[in-house]
Amino acid sequence: MNDDEKTLLSSAAAAARTTLPAFLARSGMAAAHDLDNTAAAIAGHREMVSELFAARRHLGRVGTNLNQITRAINSGGQPEELDAVLAAVRRAVDRVQAATDHLLNQT
């Protein structure tokens, strides 16, 4: 557990007016008693992490295309791919924004 996670859990324990070990035990028991929700929450988190990694890969590919287009434009050319690459950038940004919004709405 990193410092931020420990701080978050300690704050939650304090808000529940209990000790951190008691909070963790009660939280663990609550999760164990509702395995369907626990599994769904973990699966949802994994899906979001996978989506963010996929979006990151997509942005890397798009960045490579943008660099190639920039070189062509700087050499006086007008690449045919410009509109397609810009559309890909917009899709990638939308994808990252949607994943980020979803993560923010979970907390």
Tab-separated table of C-alpha atoms in Angstrom:
chain	number	residue	atom	x	y	z
A	1	MET	CA	0.000	0.000	0.000
A	2	ASN	CA	1.415	3.408	-0.901
A	3	ASP	CA	1.195	6.516	1.287
A	4	ASP	CA	-1.791	7.955	-0.589
A	5	GLU	CA	-3.736	4.719	-0.207
A	6	LYS	CA	-2.931	4.519	3.500
A	7	THR	CA	-4.013	8.148	3.969
A	8	LEU	CA	-7.274	7.473	2.136
A	9	LEU	CA	-7.999	4.405	4.255
A	10	SER	CA	-7.043	6.204	7.471
A	11	SER	CA	-9.403	9.062	6.587
A	12	ALA	CA	-12.192	6.600	5.872
A	13	ALA	CA	-11.570	4.859	9.196
A	14	ALA	CA	-11.632	8.189	11.018
A	15	ALA	CA	-14.890	9.145	9.283
A	16	ALA	CA	-16.354	5.825	10.409
A	17	ARG	CA	-15.067	6.560	13.933
A	18	THR	CA	-13.030	3.401	14.120
A	19	THR	CA	-9.420	2.307	13.969
A	20	LEU	CA	-7.746	1.505	10.675
A	21	PRO	CA	-7.399	-2.234	11.489
A	22	ALA	CA	-11.083	-2.420	12.475
A	23	PHE	CA	-12.097	-0.511	9.336
A	24	LEU	CA	-10.062	-2.858	7.139
A	25	ALA	CA	-11.511	-5.933	8.855
A	26	ARG	CA	-15.089	-4.663	8.503
A	27	SER	CA	-14.530	-3.619	4.887
A	28	GLY	CA	-13.016	-6.989	4.081
A	29	MET	CA	-15.930	-8.798	5.693
A	30	ALA	CA	-18.446	-6.621	3.840
A	31	ALA	CA	-16.696	-7.416	0.555
A	32	ALA	CA	-16.591	-11.120	1.407
A	33	HIS	CA	-20.330	-11.152	2.138
A	34	ASP	CA	-21.168	-9.526	-1.218
A	35	LEU	CA	-18.876	-11.278	-3.681
A	36	ASP	CA	-20.972	-10.314	-6.709
A	37	ASN	CA	-20.544	-6.581	-6.059
A	38	THR	CA	-16.908	-7.039	-5.063
A	39	ALA	CA	-16.116	-8.970	-8.247
A	40	ALA	CA	-18.013	-6.425	-10.352
A	41	ALA	CA	-16.099	-3.527	-8.808
A	42	ILE	CA	-12.757	-5.248	-9.401
A	43	ALA	CA	-13.730	-6.178	-12.962
A	44	GLY	CA	-14.856	-2.596	-13.631
A	45	HIS	CA	-11.539	-1.277	-12.351
A	46	ARG	CA	-9.602	-3.749	-14.503
A	47	GLU	CA	-11.634	-2.751	-17.565
A	48	MET	CA	-10.837	0.918	-16.967
A	49	VAL	CA	-7.136	0.226	-16.528
A	50	SER	CA	-7.162	-1.842	-19.733
A	51	GLU	CA	-8.987	0.931	-21.555
A	52	LEU	CA	-6.493	3.551	-20.389
A	53	PHE	CA	-3.558	1.392	-21.513
A	54	ALA	CA	-5.218	0.829	-24.899
A	55	ALA	CA	-5.837	4.561	-25.250
A	56	ARG	CA	-2.213	5.240	-24.342
A	57	ARG	CA	-1.020	2.869	-27.068
A	58	HIS	CA	-3.399	4.534	-29.520
A	59	LEU	CA	-2.072	7.976	-28.616
A	60	GLY	CA	1.489	6.718	-29.130
A	61	ARG	CA	0.674	5.553	-32.657
A	62	VAL	CA	-1.150	8.777	-33.427
A	63	GLY	CA	1.797	10.774	-32.082
A	64	THR	CA	4.096	8.977	-34.504
A	65	ASN	CA	1.753	9.856	-37.371
A	66	LEU	CA	1.635	13.487	-36.256
A	67	ASN	CA	5.432	13.650	-36.235
A	68	GLN	CA	5.555	12.298	-39.781
A	69	ILE	CA	2.939	14.785	-40.938
A	70	THR	CA	4.766	17.659	-39.241
A	71	ARG	CA	7.967	16.726	-41.054
A	72	ALA	CA	6.104	16.634	-44.362
A	73	ILE	CA	4.445	20.017	-43.748
A	74	ASN	CA	7.780	21.543	-42.696
A	75	SER	CA	9.192	20.299	-46.005
A	76	GLY	CA	6.454	22.125	-47.906
A	77	GLY	CA	4.118	19.175	-48.434
A	78	GLN	CA	0.445	18.767	-47.684
A	79	PRO	CA	-0.007	15.171	-46.505
A	80	GLU	CA	-3.179	13.408	-47.581
A	81	GLU	CA	-3.354	11.705	-44.192
A	82	LEU	CA	-3.741	14.952	-42.255
A	83	ASP	CA	-7.532	14.767	-41.862
A	84	ALA	CA	-7.442	11.072	-40.941
A	85	VAL	CA	-4.730	11.604	-38.325
A	86	LEU	CA	-6.522	14.595	-36.821
A	87	ALA	CA	-9.703	12.505	-36.617
A	88	ALA	CA	-7.702	9.763	-34.873
A	89	VAL	CA	-6.371	12.333	-32.398
A	90	ARG	CA	-9.913	13.465	-31.644
A	91	ARG	CA	-11.044	9.852	-31.119
A	92	ALA	CA	-8.075	9.122	-28.853
A	93	VAL	CA	-8.689	12.234	-26.774
A	94	ASP	CA	-12.383	11.366	-26.492
A	95	ARG	CA	-11.473	7.825	-25.443
A	96	VAL	CA	-9.109	9.027	-22.726
A	97	GLN	CA	-11.643	11.608	-21.561
A	98	ALA	CA	-14.419	9.007	-21.348
A	99	ALA	CA	-12.221	6.633	-19.335
A	100	THR	CA	-11.114	9.455	-17.051
A	101	ASP	CA	-14.694	10.638	-16.523
A	102	HIS	CA	-15.756	7.090	-15.705
A	103	LEU	CA	-12.988	6.736	-13.121
A	104	LEU	CA	-13.832	10.090	-11.561
A	105	ASN	CA	-17.518	9.208	-11.333
A	106	GLN	CA	-16.680	5.987	-9.450
A	107	THR	CA	-15.197	7.842	-6.480
